[in-house]
Coordinates of C-alpha atoms and ligand atoms in Angstrom, one line a residue:
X1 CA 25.8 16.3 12.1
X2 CA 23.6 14.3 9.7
X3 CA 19.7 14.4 10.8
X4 CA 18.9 11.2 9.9
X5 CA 20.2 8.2 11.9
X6 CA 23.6 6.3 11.2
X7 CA 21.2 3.3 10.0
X8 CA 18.4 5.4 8.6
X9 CA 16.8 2.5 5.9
X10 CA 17.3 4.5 2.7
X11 CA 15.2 2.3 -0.1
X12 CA 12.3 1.4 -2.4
X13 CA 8.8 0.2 -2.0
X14 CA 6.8 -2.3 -4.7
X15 CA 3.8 -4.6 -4.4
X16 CA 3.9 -8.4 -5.8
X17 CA 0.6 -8.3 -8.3
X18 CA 2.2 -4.5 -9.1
X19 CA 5.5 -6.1 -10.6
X20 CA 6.3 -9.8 -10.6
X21 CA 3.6 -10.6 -13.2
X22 CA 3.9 -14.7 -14.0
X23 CA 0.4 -14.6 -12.8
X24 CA -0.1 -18.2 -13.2
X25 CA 3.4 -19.2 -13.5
X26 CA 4.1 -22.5 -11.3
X27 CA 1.2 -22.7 -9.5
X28 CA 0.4 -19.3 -8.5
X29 CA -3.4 -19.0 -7.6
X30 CA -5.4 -15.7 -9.1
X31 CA -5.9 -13.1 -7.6
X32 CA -8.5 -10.0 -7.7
X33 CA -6.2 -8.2 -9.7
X34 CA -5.7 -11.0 -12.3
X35 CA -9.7 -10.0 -13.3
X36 CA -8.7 -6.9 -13.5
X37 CA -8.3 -4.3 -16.3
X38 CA -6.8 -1.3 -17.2
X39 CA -8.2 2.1 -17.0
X40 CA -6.8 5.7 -16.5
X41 CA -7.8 9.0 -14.6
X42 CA -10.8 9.3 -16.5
X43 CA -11.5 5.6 -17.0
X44 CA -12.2 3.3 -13.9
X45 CA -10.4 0.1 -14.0
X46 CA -13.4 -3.3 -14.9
X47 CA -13.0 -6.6 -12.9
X48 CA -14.4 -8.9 -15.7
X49 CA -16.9 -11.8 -15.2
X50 CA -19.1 -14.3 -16.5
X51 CA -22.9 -14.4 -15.1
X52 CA -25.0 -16.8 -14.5
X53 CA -26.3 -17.8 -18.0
X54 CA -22.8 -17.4 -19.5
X55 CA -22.7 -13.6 -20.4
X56 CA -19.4 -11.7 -20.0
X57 CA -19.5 -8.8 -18.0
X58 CA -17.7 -5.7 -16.2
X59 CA -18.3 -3.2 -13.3
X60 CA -16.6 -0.5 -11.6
X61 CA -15.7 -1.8 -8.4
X62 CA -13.9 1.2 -7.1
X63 CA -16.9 2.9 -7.9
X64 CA -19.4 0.6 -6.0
X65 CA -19.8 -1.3 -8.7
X66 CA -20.6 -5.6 -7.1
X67 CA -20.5 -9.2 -8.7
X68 CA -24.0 -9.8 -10.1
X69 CA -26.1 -12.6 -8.1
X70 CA -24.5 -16.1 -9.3
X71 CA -21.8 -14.3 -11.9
X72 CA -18.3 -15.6 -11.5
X73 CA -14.8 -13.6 -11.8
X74 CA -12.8 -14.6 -15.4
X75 CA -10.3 -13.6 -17.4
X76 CA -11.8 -12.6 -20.6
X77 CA -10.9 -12.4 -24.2
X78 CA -11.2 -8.5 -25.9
X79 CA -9.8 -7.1 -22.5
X80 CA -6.5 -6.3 -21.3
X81 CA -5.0 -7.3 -17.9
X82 CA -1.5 -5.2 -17.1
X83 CA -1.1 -7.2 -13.7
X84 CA -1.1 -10.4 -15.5
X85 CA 3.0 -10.0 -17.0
X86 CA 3.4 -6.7 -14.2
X87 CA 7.2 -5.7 -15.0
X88 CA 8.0 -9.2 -15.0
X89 CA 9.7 -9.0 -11.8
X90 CA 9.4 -12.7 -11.5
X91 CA 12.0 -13.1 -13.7
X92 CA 13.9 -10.5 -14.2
X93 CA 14.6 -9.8 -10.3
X94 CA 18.3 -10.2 -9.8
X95 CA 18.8 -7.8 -12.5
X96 CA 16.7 -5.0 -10.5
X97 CA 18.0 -6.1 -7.3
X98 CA 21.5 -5.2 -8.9
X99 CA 20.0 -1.7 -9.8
X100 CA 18.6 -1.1 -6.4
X101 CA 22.7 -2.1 -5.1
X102 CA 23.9 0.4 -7.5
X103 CA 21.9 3.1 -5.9
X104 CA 22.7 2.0 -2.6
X105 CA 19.6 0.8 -1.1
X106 CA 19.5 -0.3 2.5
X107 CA 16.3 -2.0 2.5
X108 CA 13.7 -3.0 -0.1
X109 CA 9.9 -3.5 0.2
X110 CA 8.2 -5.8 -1.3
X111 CA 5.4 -8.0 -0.6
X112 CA 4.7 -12.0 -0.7
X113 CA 1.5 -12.7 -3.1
X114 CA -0.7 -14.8 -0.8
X115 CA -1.8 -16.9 -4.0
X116 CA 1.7 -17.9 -5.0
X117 CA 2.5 -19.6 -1.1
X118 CA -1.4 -20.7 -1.0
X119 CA -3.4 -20.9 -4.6
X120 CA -6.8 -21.0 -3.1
X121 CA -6.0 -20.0 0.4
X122 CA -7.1 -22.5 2.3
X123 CA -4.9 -25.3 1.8
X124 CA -3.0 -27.0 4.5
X125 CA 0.4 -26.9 2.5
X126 CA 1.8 -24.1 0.5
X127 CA 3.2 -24.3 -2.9
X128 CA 7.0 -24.6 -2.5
X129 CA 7.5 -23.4 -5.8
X130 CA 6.1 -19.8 -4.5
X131 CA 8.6 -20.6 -1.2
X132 CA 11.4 -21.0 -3.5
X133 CA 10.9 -17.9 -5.3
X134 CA 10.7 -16.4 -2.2
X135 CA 13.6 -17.5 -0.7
X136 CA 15.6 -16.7 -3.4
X137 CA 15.3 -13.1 -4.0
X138 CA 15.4 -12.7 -0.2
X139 CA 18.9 -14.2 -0.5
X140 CA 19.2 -12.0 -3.3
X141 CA 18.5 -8.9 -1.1
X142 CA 20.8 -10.5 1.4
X143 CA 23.8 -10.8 -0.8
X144 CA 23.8 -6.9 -1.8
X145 CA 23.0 -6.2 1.9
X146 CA 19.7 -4.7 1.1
X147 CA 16.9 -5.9 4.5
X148 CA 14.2 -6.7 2.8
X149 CA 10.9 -5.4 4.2
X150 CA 7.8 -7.5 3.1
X151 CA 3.7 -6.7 3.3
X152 CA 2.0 -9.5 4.0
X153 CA -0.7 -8.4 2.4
X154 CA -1.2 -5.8 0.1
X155 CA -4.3 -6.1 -1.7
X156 CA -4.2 -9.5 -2.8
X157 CA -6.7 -12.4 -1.3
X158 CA -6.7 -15.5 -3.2
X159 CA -9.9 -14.8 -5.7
X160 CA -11.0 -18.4 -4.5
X161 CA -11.4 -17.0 -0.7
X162 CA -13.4 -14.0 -2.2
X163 CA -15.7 -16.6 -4.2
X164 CA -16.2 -19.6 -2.1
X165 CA -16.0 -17.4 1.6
X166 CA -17.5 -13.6 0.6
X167 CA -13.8 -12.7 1.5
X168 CA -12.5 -10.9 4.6
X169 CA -16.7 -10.4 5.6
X170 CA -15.9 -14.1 6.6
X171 CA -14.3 -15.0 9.8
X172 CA -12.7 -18.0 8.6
X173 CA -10.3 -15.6 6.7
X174 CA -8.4 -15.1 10.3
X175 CA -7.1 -18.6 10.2
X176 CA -6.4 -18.7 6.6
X177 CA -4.4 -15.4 6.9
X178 CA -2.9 -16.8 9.9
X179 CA -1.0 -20.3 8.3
X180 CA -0.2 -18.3 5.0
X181 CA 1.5 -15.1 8.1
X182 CA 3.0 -18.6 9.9
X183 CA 4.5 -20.0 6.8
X184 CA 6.1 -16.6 6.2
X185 CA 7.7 -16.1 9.4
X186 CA 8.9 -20.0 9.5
X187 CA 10.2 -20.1 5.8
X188 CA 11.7 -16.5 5.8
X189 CA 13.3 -16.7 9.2
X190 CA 16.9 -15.2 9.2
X191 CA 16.3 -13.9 5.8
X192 CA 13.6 -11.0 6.9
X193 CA 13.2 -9.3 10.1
X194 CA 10.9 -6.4 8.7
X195 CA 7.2 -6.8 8.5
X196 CA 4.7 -4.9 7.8
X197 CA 0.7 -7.1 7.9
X198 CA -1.8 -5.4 5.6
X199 CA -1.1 -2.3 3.4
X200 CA -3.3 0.6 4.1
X201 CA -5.5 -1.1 5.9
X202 CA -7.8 1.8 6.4
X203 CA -8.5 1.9 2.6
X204 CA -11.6 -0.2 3.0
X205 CA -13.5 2.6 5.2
X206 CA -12.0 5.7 4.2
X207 CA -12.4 4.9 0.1
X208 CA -16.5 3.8 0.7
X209 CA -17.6 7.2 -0.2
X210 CA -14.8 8.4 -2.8
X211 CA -15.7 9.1 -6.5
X212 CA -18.8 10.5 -5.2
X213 CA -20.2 7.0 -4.0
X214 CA -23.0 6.7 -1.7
X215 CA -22.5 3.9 1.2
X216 CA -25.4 2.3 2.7
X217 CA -25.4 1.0 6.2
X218 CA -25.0 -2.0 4.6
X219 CA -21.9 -1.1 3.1
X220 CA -20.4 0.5 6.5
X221 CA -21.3 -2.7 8.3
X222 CA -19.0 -4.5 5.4
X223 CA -16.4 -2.4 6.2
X224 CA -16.1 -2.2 9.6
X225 CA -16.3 -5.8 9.9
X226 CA -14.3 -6.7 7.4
X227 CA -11.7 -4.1 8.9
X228 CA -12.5 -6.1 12.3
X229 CA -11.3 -9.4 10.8
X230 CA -7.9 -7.4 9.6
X231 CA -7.2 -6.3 12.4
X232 CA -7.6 -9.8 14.6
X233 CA -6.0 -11.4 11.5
X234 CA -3.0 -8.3 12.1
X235 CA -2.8 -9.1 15.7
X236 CA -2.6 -12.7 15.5
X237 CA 0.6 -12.6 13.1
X238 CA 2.5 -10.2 15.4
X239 CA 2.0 -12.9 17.8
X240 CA 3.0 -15.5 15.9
X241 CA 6.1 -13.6 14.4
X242 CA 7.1 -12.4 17.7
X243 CA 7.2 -16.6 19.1
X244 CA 8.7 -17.4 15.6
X245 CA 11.9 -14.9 15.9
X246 CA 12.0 -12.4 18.7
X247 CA 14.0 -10.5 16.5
X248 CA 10.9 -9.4 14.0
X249 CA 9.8 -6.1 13.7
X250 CA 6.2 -6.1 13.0
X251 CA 4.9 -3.0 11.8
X252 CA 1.3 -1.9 10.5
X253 CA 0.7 0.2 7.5
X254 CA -1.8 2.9 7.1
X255 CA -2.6 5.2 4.3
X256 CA -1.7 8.6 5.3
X257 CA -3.7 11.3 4.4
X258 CA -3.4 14.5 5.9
X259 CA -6.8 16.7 6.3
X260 CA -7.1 19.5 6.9
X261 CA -10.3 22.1 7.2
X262 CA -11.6 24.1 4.5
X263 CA -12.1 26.7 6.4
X264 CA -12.5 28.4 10.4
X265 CA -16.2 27.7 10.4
X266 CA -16.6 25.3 13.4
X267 CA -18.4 22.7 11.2
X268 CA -15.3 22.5 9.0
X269 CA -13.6 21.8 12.0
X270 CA -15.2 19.2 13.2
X271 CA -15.7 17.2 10.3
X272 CA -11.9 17.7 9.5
X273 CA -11.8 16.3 12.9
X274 CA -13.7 13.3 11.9
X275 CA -12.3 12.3 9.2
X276 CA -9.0 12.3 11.4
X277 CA -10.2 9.7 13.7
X278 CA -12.5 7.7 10.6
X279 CA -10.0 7.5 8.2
X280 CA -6.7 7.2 10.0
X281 CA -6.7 7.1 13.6
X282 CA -9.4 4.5 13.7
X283 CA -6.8 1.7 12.5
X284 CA -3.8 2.8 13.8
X285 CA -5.2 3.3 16.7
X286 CA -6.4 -0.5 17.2
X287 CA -2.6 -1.5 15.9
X288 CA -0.7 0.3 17.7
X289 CA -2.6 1.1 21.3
X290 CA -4.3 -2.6 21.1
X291 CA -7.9 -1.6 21.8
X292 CA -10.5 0.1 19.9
X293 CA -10.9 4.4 20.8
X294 CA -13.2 5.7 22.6
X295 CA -14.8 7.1 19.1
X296 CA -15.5 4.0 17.3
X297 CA -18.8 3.3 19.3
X298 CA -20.1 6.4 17.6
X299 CA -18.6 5.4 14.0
X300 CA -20.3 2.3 14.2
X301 CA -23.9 4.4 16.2
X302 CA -23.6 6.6 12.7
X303 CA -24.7 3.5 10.3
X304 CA -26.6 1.1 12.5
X305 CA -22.7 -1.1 12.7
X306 CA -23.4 -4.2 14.8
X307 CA -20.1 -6.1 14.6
X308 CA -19.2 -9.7 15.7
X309 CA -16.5 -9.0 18.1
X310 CA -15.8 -11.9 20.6
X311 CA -14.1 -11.5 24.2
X312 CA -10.8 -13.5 22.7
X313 CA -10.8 -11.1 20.1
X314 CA -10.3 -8.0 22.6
X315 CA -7.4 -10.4 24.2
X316 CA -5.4 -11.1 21.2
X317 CA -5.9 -7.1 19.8
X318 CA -3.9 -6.4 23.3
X319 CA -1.3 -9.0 22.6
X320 CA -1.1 -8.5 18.9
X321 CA 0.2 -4.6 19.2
X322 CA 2.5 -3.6 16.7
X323 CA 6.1 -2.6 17.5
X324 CA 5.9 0.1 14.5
X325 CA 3.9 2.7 12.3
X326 CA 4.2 2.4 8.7
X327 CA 2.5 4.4 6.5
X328 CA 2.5 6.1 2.8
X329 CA 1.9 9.5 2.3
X330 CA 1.1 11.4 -1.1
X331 CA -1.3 14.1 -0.4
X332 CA -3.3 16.4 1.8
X333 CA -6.7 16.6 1.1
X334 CA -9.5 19.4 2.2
X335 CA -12.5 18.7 3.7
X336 CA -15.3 21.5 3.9
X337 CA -19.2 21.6 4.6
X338 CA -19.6 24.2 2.1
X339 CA -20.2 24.5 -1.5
X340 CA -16.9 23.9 -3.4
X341 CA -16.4 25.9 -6.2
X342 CA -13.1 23.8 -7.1
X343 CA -13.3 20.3 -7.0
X344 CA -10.2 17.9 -7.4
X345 CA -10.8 15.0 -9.6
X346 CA -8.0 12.3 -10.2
X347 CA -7.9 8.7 -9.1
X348 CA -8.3 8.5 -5.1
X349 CA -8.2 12.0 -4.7
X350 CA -11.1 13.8 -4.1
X351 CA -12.3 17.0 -2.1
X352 CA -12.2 20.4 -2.6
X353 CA -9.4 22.3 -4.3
X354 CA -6.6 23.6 -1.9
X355 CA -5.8 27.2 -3.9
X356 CA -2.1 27.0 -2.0
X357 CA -1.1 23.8 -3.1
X358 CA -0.5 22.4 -6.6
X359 CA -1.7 18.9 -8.3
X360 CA -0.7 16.6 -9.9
X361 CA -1.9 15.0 -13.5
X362 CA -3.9 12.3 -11.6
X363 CA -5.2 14.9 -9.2
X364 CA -3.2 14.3 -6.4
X365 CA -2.4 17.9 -3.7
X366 CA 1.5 17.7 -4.0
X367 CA 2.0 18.9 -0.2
X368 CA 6.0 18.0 1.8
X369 CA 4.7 20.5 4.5
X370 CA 1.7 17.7 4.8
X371 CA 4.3 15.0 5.5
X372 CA 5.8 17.1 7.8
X373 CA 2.5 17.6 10.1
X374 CA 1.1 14.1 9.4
X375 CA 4.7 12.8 11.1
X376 CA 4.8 14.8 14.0
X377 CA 1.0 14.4 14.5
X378 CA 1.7 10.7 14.5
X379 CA 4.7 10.3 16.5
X380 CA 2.8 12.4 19.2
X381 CA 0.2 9.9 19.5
X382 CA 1.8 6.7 19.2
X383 CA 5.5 6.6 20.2
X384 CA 6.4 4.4 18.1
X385 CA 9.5 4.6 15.2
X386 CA 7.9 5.5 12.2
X387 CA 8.6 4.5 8.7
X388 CA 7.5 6.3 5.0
X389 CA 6.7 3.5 3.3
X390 CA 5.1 4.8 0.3
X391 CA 5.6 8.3 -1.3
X392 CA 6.2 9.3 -4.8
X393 CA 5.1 11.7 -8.2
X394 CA 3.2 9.4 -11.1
X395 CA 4.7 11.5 -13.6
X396 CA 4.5 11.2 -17.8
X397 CA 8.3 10.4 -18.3
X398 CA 9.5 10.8 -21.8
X399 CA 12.2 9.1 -23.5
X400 CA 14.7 11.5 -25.1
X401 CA 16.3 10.1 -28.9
X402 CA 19.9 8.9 -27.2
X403 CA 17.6 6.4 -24.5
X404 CA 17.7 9.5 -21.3
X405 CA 15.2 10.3 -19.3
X406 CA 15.2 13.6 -17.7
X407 CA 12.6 13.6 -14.2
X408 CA 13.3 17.0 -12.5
X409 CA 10.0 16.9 -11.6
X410 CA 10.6 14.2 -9.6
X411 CA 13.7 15.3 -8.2
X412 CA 12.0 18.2 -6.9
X413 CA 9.4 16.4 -5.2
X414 CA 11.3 14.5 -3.2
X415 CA 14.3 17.0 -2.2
X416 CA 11.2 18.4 -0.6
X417 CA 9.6 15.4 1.0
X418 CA 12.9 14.6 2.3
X419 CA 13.1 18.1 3.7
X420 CA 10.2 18.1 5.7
X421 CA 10.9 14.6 7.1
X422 CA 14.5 16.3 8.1
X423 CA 12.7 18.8 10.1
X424 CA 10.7 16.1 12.1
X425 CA 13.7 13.9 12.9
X426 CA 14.7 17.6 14.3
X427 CA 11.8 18.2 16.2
X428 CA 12.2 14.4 17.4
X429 CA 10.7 12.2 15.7
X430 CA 12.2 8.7 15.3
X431 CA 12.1 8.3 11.6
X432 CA 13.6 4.9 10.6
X433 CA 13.2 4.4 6.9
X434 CA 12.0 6.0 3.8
X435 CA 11.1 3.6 0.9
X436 CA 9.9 5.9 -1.9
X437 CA 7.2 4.3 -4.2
X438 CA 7.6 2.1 -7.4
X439 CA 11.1 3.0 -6.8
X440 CA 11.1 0.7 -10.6
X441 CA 8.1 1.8 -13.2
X442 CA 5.3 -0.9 -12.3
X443 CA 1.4 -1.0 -12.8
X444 CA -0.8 1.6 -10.9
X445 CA -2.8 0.1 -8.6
X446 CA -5.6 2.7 -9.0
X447 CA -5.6 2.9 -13.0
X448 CA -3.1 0.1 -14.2
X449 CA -1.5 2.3 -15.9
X450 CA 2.1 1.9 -17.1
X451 CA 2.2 5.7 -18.2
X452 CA 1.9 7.3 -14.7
X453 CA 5.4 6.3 -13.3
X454 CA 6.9 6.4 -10.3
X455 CA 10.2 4.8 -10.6
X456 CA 13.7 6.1 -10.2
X457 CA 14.0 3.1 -13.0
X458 CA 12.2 3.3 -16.4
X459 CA 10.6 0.0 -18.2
X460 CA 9.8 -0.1 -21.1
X461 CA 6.5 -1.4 -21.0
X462 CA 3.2 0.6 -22.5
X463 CA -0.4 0.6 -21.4
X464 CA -0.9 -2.3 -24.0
X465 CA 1.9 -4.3 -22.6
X466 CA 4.5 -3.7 -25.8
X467 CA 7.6 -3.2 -24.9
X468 CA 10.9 -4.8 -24.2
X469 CA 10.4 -4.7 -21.0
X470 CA 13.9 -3.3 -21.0
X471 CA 15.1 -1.2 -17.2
X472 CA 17.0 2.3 -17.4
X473 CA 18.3 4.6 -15.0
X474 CA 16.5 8.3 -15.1
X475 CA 18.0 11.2 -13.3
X476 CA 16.3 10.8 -10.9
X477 CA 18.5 7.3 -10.1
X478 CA 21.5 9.3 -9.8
X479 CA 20.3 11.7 -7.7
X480 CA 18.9 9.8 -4.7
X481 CA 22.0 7.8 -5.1
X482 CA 23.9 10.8 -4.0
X483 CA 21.2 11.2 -1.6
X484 CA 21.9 7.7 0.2
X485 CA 25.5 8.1 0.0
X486 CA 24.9 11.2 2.0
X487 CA 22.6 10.2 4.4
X488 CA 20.4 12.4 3.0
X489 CA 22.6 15.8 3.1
X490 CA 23.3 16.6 -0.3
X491 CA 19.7 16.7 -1.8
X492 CA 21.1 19.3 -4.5
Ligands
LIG501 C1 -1.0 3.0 -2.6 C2 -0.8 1.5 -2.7 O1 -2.4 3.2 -2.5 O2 -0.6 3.9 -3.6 C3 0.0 1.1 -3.9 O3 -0.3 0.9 -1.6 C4 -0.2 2.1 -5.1 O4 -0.3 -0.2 -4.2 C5 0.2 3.5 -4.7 O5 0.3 1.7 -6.3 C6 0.1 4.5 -5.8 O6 -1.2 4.5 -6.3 P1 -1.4 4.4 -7.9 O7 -2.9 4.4 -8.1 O8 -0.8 5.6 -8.5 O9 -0.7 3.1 -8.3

């Protein structure tokens, strides 16, 4: 007997402004990413800008860094953008549907970039250019009976709405996010029945004091209520994809992190504890169950958090529940209120050192057994199917003289991933899909990087953008084929 279900989703997992590239290709709007440079582990990535008398300039923003009073976001000459051409999956898309075929996919995420449907983002009427693209690699999907499974949103407001309206700190965002969700649902029906409204949501609180940064109150009350927004903005498209087709299923999607104490001392404990219900339960939480926990008064006590919360709001996060859990999961992480001796350093990782787990080059606690508890924690408290959307080694893959690549590393990671979500569909837990991450070499989100690659497919494409651009199959491409063919038995 095979533990995962006769229709378990077997596939891959991308982001549009990760991989379509054509960034202003027929009439696609920019989008935060488009200002955006490339970095590494060491290097934070710059969002480039022009201030008020003219100057070009860069900050951090991952690491706190802000638009200068009057500045504008621009594309500037001397810098490098990787988002801008991505993998060119804009053009090139049949072709790497074709590959996903080949290795048998069931489904395939991807996400719509807001920009493309809506430039600015708060027109009336999309762009049917951005519909037709659309459209057509949905039928794509369709024709090598691959479901596709599309993010709303995943990480990409219009730069217009973060200019003219301060972004999702703005109420008015609701209603923007609202047509662009409505045109989605309407233009897509019959072609996509899988949803999933903004990617790890929870990002925006539980990053606020990574790299070391120190939030204000200020900062917190950003957050939250930015967070707020999402989350009415979330609610309001499962309603209106629920009315659109019955048939949707709408999921949310949270980063998945699994903490765990430093150590017995009761402080460790508790702080483990609230990090839990901060970073992750927090959201899902409000998605799943409908109505903020208990604990979120005292979040929002800790830093002075006054949000604008209306009675309608409260209605439509009751209506606007989510029919499933979507998350991605790539580490654990250890959380202590003593002095580390070990620290991990890599790009959103961060923490003290686990000694019984190993890392990865970017700094990232390589930990199945992590997957395992985060699963069955989750299931517990929700109900609800659950799906791995994201999970993955960014690995240096070299390319041997006769064009191979060999990616045992990789293989290895995820014969044990898939292990230890075995052993929770064992225990019980309804596990419905497993899309592994950049499932095609794309650019990191965190260091827009080509060089730390995820894919099962290699493209040739280096951190300058050289390259032919060219797809391969690694090893690793063979391998989970034989995995999908076997339903996830033969992970040898
Ligand atoms: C998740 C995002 O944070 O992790 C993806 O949803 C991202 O967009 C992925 O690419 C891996 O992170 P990175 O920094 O290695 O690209």
């Amino acid at each position: 007997m095979t533990k995962f279900s006769e229709n378990f989703l077997w596939g891959g997992a991308t982001a549009a402004n990760q991989c379509e590239g054509a960034w202003n290709v027929d009439g696609r709007g920019p989008a935060m990413t488009d200002v955006t440079t490339g970095g590494s582990v060491k290097a934070h990535r710059m969002v480039t800008y022009i201030d008020k008398d003219g100057n070009p300039g860069a900050m951090a923003k991952m690491k706190g860094g802000k638009l200068p009073e009057g500045a504008k976001y621009a594309v500037l000459d001397g810098y490098y953008y990787p988002n801008h051409d991505g993998i060119d999956f804009y053009h090139r898309y049949k072709e790497d549907i074709a590959l996903f075929a080949e290795m048998g996919f069931k489904t395939f995420r991807m996400s719509i970039s807001w920009s493309r449907l809506y430039p600015n983002g708060d027109e009336t009427e999309p762009n049917q250019k951005g519909i037709e693209f659309y459209r057509n690699v949905f039928t794509e999907l369709r024709k090598h009976n691959i479901e596709p499974l599309v993010t709303i949103w995943h990480f990409d407001t219009p730069l217009y709405l973060e200019e003219h309206y301060g972004g999702w700190t703005n109420r008015k965002l609701i209603e923007f996010f609202g047509r662009f969700a409505r045109t989605c649902f309407t233009e897509f029906k019959g072609l996509v029945k899988y949803w999933l409204t903004f990617n790890e949501i929870n990002n925006t609180v539980m990053f606020l004091e990574l790299f070391g940064n120190k939030a204000t109150d200020e900062d917190y009350q950003k957050a939250y209520q930015t967070l707020h927004y999402q989350f009415v903005a979330s609610a309001h498209a499962v309603k209106i994809g629920h009315e659109i087709d019955p048939e949707n299923k709408i999921g949310c999607m949270i980063c998945g992190i699994t903490y765990y104490p430093g150590s017995p001392d009761p402080n460790d404990i508790l702080k483990n504890r609230d990090m839990w219900e901060k970073g992750i339960y927090y959201c899902g939480d409000v998605q799943c169950k409908g109505k903020y926990p208990t604990f979120a008064q005292r979040l929002w006590n800790e830093h002075n958090v006054k949000l604008d919360i209306t009675e309608q709001d409260l209605i439509d996060l009751k209506e606007g529940k989510v029919d499933m859990y979507t998350f991605s999961y790539y580490m654990s992480t250890m959380l202590t209120t003593h002095e580390v001796k070990e620290k991990v350093s890599g790009n959103f990782s961060a923490g003290a050192k686990n000694p019984y787990l190993t890392y990865s080059d970017w700094g990232w606690a390589l930990d199945p057994k992590g997957l395992r508890y985060y699963l069955e924690m989750i299931y517990d408290r929700y109900e609800l199917p659950l799906m791995v959307v994201e999970n993955g080694l960014g690995a240096y893959d070299t390319v041997e003289e006769d064009g191979s690549i060999h990616d045992p590393y990789r293989i290895d990671y995820f014969r044990e991933h898939i292990k230890e979500m075995g052993i929770a569909v064992e225990h019980g837990v309804d596990l419905i899909g497993f899309t592994p991450w950049g499932c095609i070499d794309l650019v990191s989100a965190g260091t827009g990087e080509m060089r730390k690659r995820y894919g099962f497919i290699y493209v040739d494409k280096d951190d300058e953008g050289k390259g032919t651009f060219n797809r391969s199959r690694k090893d690793s491409f063979y391998w989970y084929k034989k995995v999908i063919a076997s339903n996830g038995t033969d992970l040898d």
